[in-house]
GROMACS .gro file of C-alpha atoms in nm:
model
  323
    1MET     CA    1  -6.267   3.930  -2.251
    2LYS     CA    2  -6.467   3.634  -2.123
    3PHE     CA    3  -6.242   3.396  -2.310
    4THR     CA    4  -5.934   3.561  -2.162
    5PHE     CA    5  -6.068   3.535  -1.806
    6VAL     CA    6  -6.154   3.167  -1.850
    7SER     CA    7  -5.812   3.095  -1.997
    8MET     CA    8  -5.639   3.263  -1.705
    9LEU     CA    9  -5.855   3.072  -1.458
   10LEU     CA   10  -5.773   2.740  -1.623
   11LEU     CA   11  -5.405   2.830  -1.627
   12PHE     CA   12  -5.413   2.911  -1.254
   13LEU     CA   13  -5.602   2.591  -1.170
   14GLY     CA   14  -5.358   2.387  -1.378
   15SER     CA   15  -5.066   2.546  -1.202
   16ALA     CA   16  -5.219   2.477  -0.861
   17LEU     CA   17  -5.286   2.114  -0.950
   18SER     CA   18  -4.930   2.066  -1.073
   19ALA     CA   19  -4.770   2.194  -0.751
   20GLU     CA   20  -4.738   2.057  -0.399
   21THR     CA   21  -4.606   2.191  -0.071
   22LEU     CA   22  -4.324   2.064   0.143
   23GLU     CA   23  -4.293   2.149   0.511
   24VAL     CA   24  -3.925   2.215   0.570
   25LYS     CA   25  -3.750   2.109   0.888
   26LEU     CA   26  -3.403   2.087   1.033
   27GLU     CA   27  -3.225   1.776   0.906
   28PRO     CA   28  -2.888   1.630   1.000
   29VAL     CA   29  -2.620   1.657   0.734
   30THR     CA   30  -2.273   1.505   0.753
   31GLU     CA   31  -1.997   1.764   0.769
   32TRP     CA   32  -1.697   1.672   0.555
   33LYS     CA   33  -1.336   1.778   0.601
   34PRO     CA   34  -1.128   1.800   0.280
   35VAL     CA   35  -0.777   1.654   0.311
   36TYR     CA   36  -0.530   1.480   0.083
   37GLY     CA   37  -0.441   1.111   0.088
   38GLU     CA   38  -0.129   0.953  -0.059
   39ILE     CA   39  -0.114   0.615  -0.230
   40GLU     CA   40   0.144   0.393  -0.059
   41ALA     CA   41   0.249   0.029  -0.072
   42ARG     CA   42   0.139  -0.185   0.222
   43ASN     CA   43   0.491  -0.326   0.272
   44LEU     CA   44   0.826  -0.169   0.186
   45LEU     CA   45   1.091  -0.441   0.171
   46PRO     CA   46   1.457  -0.397   0.075
   47ALA     CA   47   1.626  -0.663  -0.137
   48ARG     CA   48   1.963  -0.692   0.038
   49THR     CA   49   2.297  -0.848  -0.050
   50ARG     CA   50   2.405  -1.158   0.141
   51ILE     CA   51   2.776  -1.125   0.063
   52SER     CA   52   3.009  -0.836  -0.007
   53GLY     CA   53   3.155  -0.784  -0.351
   54THR     CA   54   3.100  -0.621  -0.690
   55LEU     CA   55   2.758  -0.586  -0.851
   56VAL     CA   56   2.811  -0.760  -1.185
   57THR     CA   57   2.448  -0.786  -1.306
   58LEU     CA   58   2.140  -0.577  -1.232
   59ALA     CA   59   1.820  -0.716  -1.385
   60VAL     CA   60   1.556  -0.467  -1.265
   61THR     CA   61   1.477  -0.098  -1.272
   62GLU     CA   62   1.211   0.126  -1.118
   63GLY     CA   63   0.859   0.018  -1.210
   64ASP     CA   64   0.941  -0.348  -1.282
   65ARG     CA   65   0.725  -0.615  -1.123
   66VAL     CA   66   0.901  -0.906  -0.955
   67GLU     CA   67   0.801  -1.240  -0.806
   68THR     CA   68   0.905  -1.391  -0.474
   69GLY     CA   69   1.257  -1.535  -0.500
   70GLN     CA   70   1.329  -1.382  -0.840
   71VAL     CA   71   1.701  -1.305  -0.901
   72ILE     CA   72   1.722  -0.930  -0.945
   73ALA     CA   73   2.101  -0.886  -0.920
   74THR     CA   74   2.426  -1.079  -0.881
   75ILE     CA   75   2.721  -1.002  -0.653
   76GLU     CA   76   3.065  -1.153  -0.715
   77ASP     CA   77   3.367  -1.164  -0.483
   78ASP     CA   78   3.687  -1.268  -0.665
   79LYS     CA   79   3.845  -1.379  -0.338
   80LEU     CA   80   3.589  -1.658  -0.303
   81GLY     CA   81   3.698  -1.811  -0.633
   82VAL     CA   82   4.063  -1.795  -0.526
   83GLN     CA   83   3.975  -1.964  -0.196
   84ILE     CA   84   3.792  -2.242  -0.377
   85ASP     CA   85   4.092  -2.301  -0.605
   86ALA     CA   86   4.327  -2.308  -0.305
   87MET     CA   87   4.110  -2.559  -0.120
   88SER     CA   88   4.077  -2.777  -0.432
   89ALA     CA   89   4.457  -2.787  -0.461
   90ASN     CA   90   4.485  -2.864  -0.090
   91LEU     CA   91   4.236  -3.149  -0.132
   92ASP     CA   92   4.441  -3.294  -0.417
   93SER     CA   93   4.748  -3.288  -0.194
   94LEU     CA   94   4.563  -3.447   0.099
   95LYS     CA   95   4.419  -3.719  -0.121
   96ALA     CA   96   4.766  -3.800  -0.252
   97GLN     CA   97   4.892  -3.821   0.106
   98GLN     CA   98   4.592  -4.040   0.192
   99ALA     CA   99   4.672  -4.280  -0.093
  100ASN     CA  100   5.035  -4.302   0.025
  101ALA     CA  101   4.932  -4.352   0.389
  102GLU     CA  102   4.684  -4.627   0.294
  103ALA     CA  103   4.960  -4.800   0.093
  104GLU     CA  104   5.191  -4.779   0.396
  105LEU     CA  105   4.911  -4.921   0.614
  106THR     CA  106   4.863  -5.215   0.374
  107ARG     CA  107   5.236  -5.295   0.380
  108GLY     CA  108   5.238  -5.260   0.757
  109LYS     CA  109   4.965  -5.522   0.790
  110GLN     CA  110   5.166  -5.759   0.573
  111LEU     CA  111   5.482  -5.699   0.779
  112LEU     CA  112   5.288  -5.752   1.102
  113GLU     CA  113   5.185  -6.097   0.980
  114ARG     CA  114   5.555  -6.177   0.925
  115GLY     CA  115   5.644  -6.034   1.266
  116THR     CA  116   5.867  -5.764   1.119
  117ILE     CA  117   5.690  -5.462   1.284
  118THR     CA  118   5.504  -5.417   1.608
  119GLU     CA  119   5.136  -5.353   1.674
  120GLN     CA  120   5.229  -5.002   1.794
  121ARG     CA  121   5.380  -4.918   1.454
  122LEU     CA  122   5.068  -5.045   1.274
  123ASP     CA  123   4.847  -4.832   1.498
  124ALA     CA  124   5.055  -4.525   1.404
  125LEU     CA  125   5.005  -4.601   1.036
  126GLN     CA  126   4.627  -4.637   1.089
  127THR     CA  127   4.617  -4.308   1.280
  128ALA     CA  128   4.796  -4.129   0.996
  129VAL     CA  129   4.529  -4.253   0.751
  130ASP     CA  130   4.244  -4.149   0.984
  131VAL     CA  131   4.396  -3.801   1.030
  132LEU     CA  132   4.417  -3.748   0.656
  133VAL     CA  133   4.060  -3.867   0.604
  134GLY     CA  134   3.944  -3.615   0.866
  135GLN     CA  135   4.142  -3.333   0.704
  136ILE     CA  136   3.994  -3.415   0.364
  137THR     CA  137   3.640  -3.415   0.505
  138ALA     CA  138   3.694  -3.081   0.682
  139THR     CA  139   3.849  -2.922   0.373
  140GLU     CA  140   3.562  -3.042   0.152
  141ALA     CA  141   3.313  -2.894   0.400
  142GLN     CA  142   3.497  -2.560   0.398
  143ARG     CA  143   3.498  -2.559   0.018
  144GLN     CA  144   3.123  -2.630   0.019
  145VAL     CA  145   3.068  -2.334   0.252
  146ILE     CA  146   3.252  -2.104   0.014
  147ARG     CA  147   3.059  -2.241  -0.282
  148ARG     CA  148   2.741  -2.165  -0.088
  149GLN     CA  149   2.865  -1.809  -0.038
  150VAL     CA  150   2.913  -1.780  -0.413
  151GLU     CA  151   2.552  -1.894  -0.465
  152GLU     CA  152   2.440  -1.633  -0.214
  153GLY     CA  153   2.575  -1.371  -0.450
  154ASP     CA  154   2.230  -1.383  -0.615
  155VAL     CA  155   2.012  -1.105  -0.471
  156LEU     CA  156   1.654  -1.233  -0.443
  157ALA     CA  157   1.324  -1.045  -0.429
  158PRO     CA  158   1.181  -1.099  -0.078
  159GLU     CA  159   0.819  -1.078  -0.198
  160ALA     CA  160   0.618  -1.029  -0.513
  161GLY     CA  161   0.563  -0.661  -0.585
  162ILE     CA  162   0.682  -0.357  -0.774
  163VAL     CA  163   1.035  -0.213  -0.770
  164LEU     CA  164   1.016   0.137  -0.624
  165ALA     CA  165   1.383   0.235  -0.611
  166VAL     CA  166   1.720   0.102  -0.727
  167PRO     CA  167   1.986   0.306  -0.541
  168VAL     CA  168   2.286   0.126  -0.697
  169SER     CA  169   2.428   0.070  -1.044
  170GLN     CA  170   2.616  -0.210  -1.213
  171GLY     CA  171   2.981  -0.216  -1.107
  172SER     CA  172   2.914  -0.081  -0.757
  173VAL     CA  173   3.108  -0.233  -0.470
  174LEU     CA  174   2.864  -0.334  -0.196
  175GLY     CA  175   2.898  -0.463   0.156
  176MET     CA  176   2.699  -0.743   0.311
  177GLY     CA  177   2.341  -0.637   0.392
  178GLU     CA  178   2.324  -0.333   0.162
  179ALA     CA  179   1.998  -0.272  -0.026
  180VAL     CA  180   2.004  -0.323  -0.401
  181ALA     CA  181   1.636  -0.239  -0.455
  182GLN     CA  182   1.330  -0.125  -0.261
  183ILE     CA  183   1.020  -0.334  -0.332
  184GLY     CA  184   0.659  -0.242  -0.253
  185SER     CA  185   0.443  -0.547  -0.188
  186GLY     CA  186   0.112  -0.652  -0.038
  187GLY     CA  187  -0.099  -0.418  -0.251
  188VAL     CA  188  -0.161  -0.046  -0.200
  189PHE     CA  189  -0.370   0.167   0.031
  190LEU     CA  190  -0.444   0.533   0.085
  191ARG     CA  191  -0.263   0.697   0.378
  192LEU     CA  192  -0.416   1.008   0.531
  193SER     CA  193  -0.265   1.274   0.754
  194ILE     CA  194  -0.547   1.436   0.951
  195PRO     CA  195  -0.535   1.738   1.186
  196GLU     CA  196  -0.540   1.624   1.547
  197ARG     CA  197  -0.850   1.829   1.634
  198PHE     CA  198  -1.053   1.579   1.429
  199ALA     CA  199  -0.895   1.273   1.594
  200GLY     CA  200  -1.213   1.190   1.786
  201ALA     CA  201  -1.450   1.255   1.497
  202PHE     CA  202  -1.400   0.924   1.318
  203GLN     CA  203  -1.304   0.565   1.384
  204GLU     CA  204  -1.204   0.247   1.206
  205GLY     CA  205  -1.476   0.133   0.967
  206ASP     CA  206  -1.597   0.485   0.878
  207GLU     CA  207  -1.651   0.554   0.509
  208ILE     CA  208  -1.473   0.838   0.332
  209ALA     CA  209  -1.531   1.000  -0.008
  210ILE     CA  210  -1.259   1.018  -0.273
  211GLU     CA  211  -1.323   1.312  -0.501
  212GLY     CA  212  -1.107   1.231  -0.802
  213GLY     CA  213  -0.814   1.052  -0.956
  214ALA     CA  214  -0.729   0.685  -0.929
  215GLY     CA  215  -0.974   0.482  -0.723
  216GLN     CA  216  -1.247   0.745  -0.743
  217GLY     CA  217  -1.541   0.659  -0.519
  218THR     CA  218  -1.539   0.564  -0.153
  219GLY     CA  219  -1.305   0.396   0.092
  220THR     CA  220  -1.309   0.258   0.444
  221ILE     CA  221  -1.077   0.357   0.728
  222ALA     CA  222  -0.892   0.034   0.807
  223LYS     CA  223  -0.641   0.154   1.066
  224LEU     CA  224  -0.582   0.454   1.290
  225TYR     CA  225  -0.231   0.502   1.425
  226PRO     CA  226  -0.220   0.587   1.797
  227GLN     CA  227   0.082   0.819   1.778
  228ILE     CA  228   0.023   1.181   1.678
  229GLN     CA  229   0.316   1.339   1.494
  230GLY     CA  230   0.341   1.705   1.403
  231GLY     CA  231  -0.017   1.766   1.515
  232ARG     CA  232  -0.156   1.508   1.273
  233VAL     CA  233  -0.310   1.161   1.297
  234GLN     CA  234  -0.211   0.894   1.046
  235ALA     CA  235  -0.482   0.668   0.903
  236ASP     CA  236  -0.486   0.391   0.640
  237VAL     CA  237  -0.783   0.363   0.406
  238GLU     CA  238  -0.882   0.054   0.208
  239VAL     CA  239  -1.000   0.145  -0.143
  240THR     CA  240  -1.127  -0.111  -0.394
  241ASP     CA  241  -0.939  -0.118  -0.726
  242LEU     CA  242  -0.698   0.156  -0.622
  243ASP     CA  243  -0.462   0.233  -0.910
  244ASP     CA  244  -0.106   0.135  -0.811
  245ARG     CA  245   0.077   0.270  -1.116
  246TYR     CA  246   0.199   0.578  -0.927
  247LEU     CA  247   0.285   0.534  -0.561
  248GLY     CA  248   0.296   0.867  -0.382
  249LEU     CA  249   0.008   1.007  -0.591
  250ARG     CA  250  -0.201   1.250  -0.381
  251LEU     CA  251  -0.580   1.229  -0.400
  252PRO     CA  252  -0.838   1.475  -0.261
  253VAL     CA  253  -1.041   1.306   0.011
  254ARG     CA  254  -1.338   1.414   0.225
  255LEU     CA  255  -1.365   1.285   0.581
  256PRO     CA  256  -1.684   1.277   0.790
  257VAL     CA  257  -1.597   1.488   1.096
  258GLY     CA  258  -1.943   1.559   1.240
  259GLU     CA  259  -2.305   1.653   1.172
  260ARG     CA  260  -2.497   1.979   1.159
  261GLN     CA  261  -2.866   2.068   1.132
  262VAL     CA  262  -2.972   2.239   0.809
  263ILE     CA  263  -3.287   2.323   0.609
  264LEU     CA  264  -3.301   2.155   0.268
  265VAL     CA  265  -3.526   2.216  -0.032
  266PRO     CA  266  -3.527   2.047  -0.373
  267GLU     CA  267  -3.311   2.217  -0.635
  268HIS     CA  268  -3.610   2.279  -0.863
  269ALA     CA  269  -3.792   2.466  -0.584
  270LEU     CA  270  -3.550   2.756  -0.634
  271SER     CA  271  -3.599   3.026  -0.895
  272ARG     CA  272  -3.374   3.318  -0.983
  273SER     CA  273  -3.470   3.672  -1.078
  274GLY     CA  274  -3.277   3.998  -1.071
  275GLY     CA  275  -2.969   3.826  -0.931
  276LEU     CA  276  -3.164   3.692  -0.631
  277ASP     CA  277  -3.280   3.340  -0.543
  278PHE     CA  278  -3.644   3.285  -0.450
  279VAL     CA  279  -3.865   3.008  -0.316
  280THR     CA  280  -4.244   3.019  -0.308
  281VAL     CA  281  -4.384   2.981   0.042
  282ASP     CA  282  -4.746   2.889   0.115
  283THR     CA  283  -4.874   3.121   0.394
  284PRO     CA  284  -5.222   3.179   0.540
  285GLU     CA  285  -5.238   3.494   0.329
  286GLY     CA  286  -5.149   3.299   0.014
  287GLN     CA  287  -4.836   3.208  -0.180
  288VAL     CA  288  -4.552   3.457  -0.162
  289GLY     CA  289  -4.201   3.461  -0.303
  290ARG     CA  290  -3.929   3.479  -0.045
  291VAL     CA  291  -3.565   3.569  -0.101
  292VAL     CA  292  -3.324   3.299   0.022
  293ILE     CA  293  -2.950   3.238   0.020
  294PRO     CA  294  -2.879   2.883  -0.097
  295GLY     CA  295  -2.580   2.683   0.012
  296ILE     CA  296  -2.421   2.358  -0.102
  297GLY     CA  297  -2.601   2.092  -0.302
  298ILE     CA  298  -2.665   1.744  -0.161
  299THR     CA  299  -2.779   1.444  -0.365
  300ARG     CA  300  -3.026   1.208  -0.198
  301ASP     CA  301  -3.185   0.915  -0.383
  302GLY     CA  302  -3.098   1.074  -0.714
  303THR     CA  303  -3.257   1.411  -0.626
  304VAL     CA  304  -3.047   1.724  -0.579
  305TRP     CA  305  -3.131   1.923  -0.264
  306ARG     CA  306  -2.996   2.265  -0.171
  307GLU     CA  307  -2.916   2.390   0.175
  308VAL     CA  308  -3.092   2.718   0.258
  309LEU     CA  309  -2.872   2.938   0.475
  310THR     CA  310  -3.122   3.219   0.536
  311GLY     CA  311  -3.479   3.302   0.435
  312LEU     CA  312  -3.659   2.992   0.566
  313GLU     CA  313  -3.743   2.857   0.907
  314ALA     CA  314  -3.844   2.511   1.023
  315GLY     CA  315  -4.220   2.469   0.966
  316ASP     CA  316  -4.243   2.685   0.652
  317ARG     CA  317  -4.429   2.523   0.364
  318VAL     CA  318  -4.245   2.555   0.033
  319VAL     CA  319  -4.437   2.523  -0.292
  320ILE     CA  320  -4.275   2.270  -0.526
  321SER     CA  321  -4.372   2.241  -0.888
  322ASN     CA  322  -4.427   1.891  -1.024
  323GLU     CA  323  -4.345   1.991  -1.381
   0.00000   0.00000   0.00000
């Protein structure tokens, strides 16, 4: 019996030495609002046609990456080729007339030296040559304009990015200015739609938590839009290494919308028996077990703490085992 008493005493002393007390108090905890964010491209730019005609080649499809100035499609207008042929034939005719007029002018100069024609007639011959030269120059310029229009049949990517949509197909007849492809450029960000009652709870520069999916971690509110639509505030969030494979992907996000005062105890200070949660409280009468209702868990400096909803008050001393 003596041995048993001594053993129990040593066990009690060892337990007392391996435990410490923590005076609980009200502490501020950030209150988070769960919402969903959607991955979007920073810029949405259409690649438009510069002439009207038939889409003869289409070199991209959804998901392709393009560079600035890359040819993604070609538009052809058969009428432009006919106009070029007509102007080329007209130029040949004008040049033949020019050669004849210059020959007439040369003969006129010779006849003027002999006194056969007048100065007025020679001036008329020179004017005819000058008129033809002007017509040839104007026709060549017009042909160059049409050739430039043919070159503008190439549809170019306005910026480097990813092709999001191609609303046309090869063989389509398109007008000038129609979009051949929609290109997302400038990287991606997370766009949030937040209930208006929380509009004043956060500001640009606040950090948010991303709970899962691509870009898991944290982000920073980069822009708040001033216009409220449908009872919601739009916000853009910068996220490092955000996955841009799927634009439009929705991610669960938590926003800091305020603070509240709570009582926290370490996770290992809780024990469970008979379906109830207990903590040991050090009182003037000794250590007693008290029934509590724990809430959410919060990690601080690598230690998990639990919110205590009921059962403890500020100033209570909770016994915490060091084992």
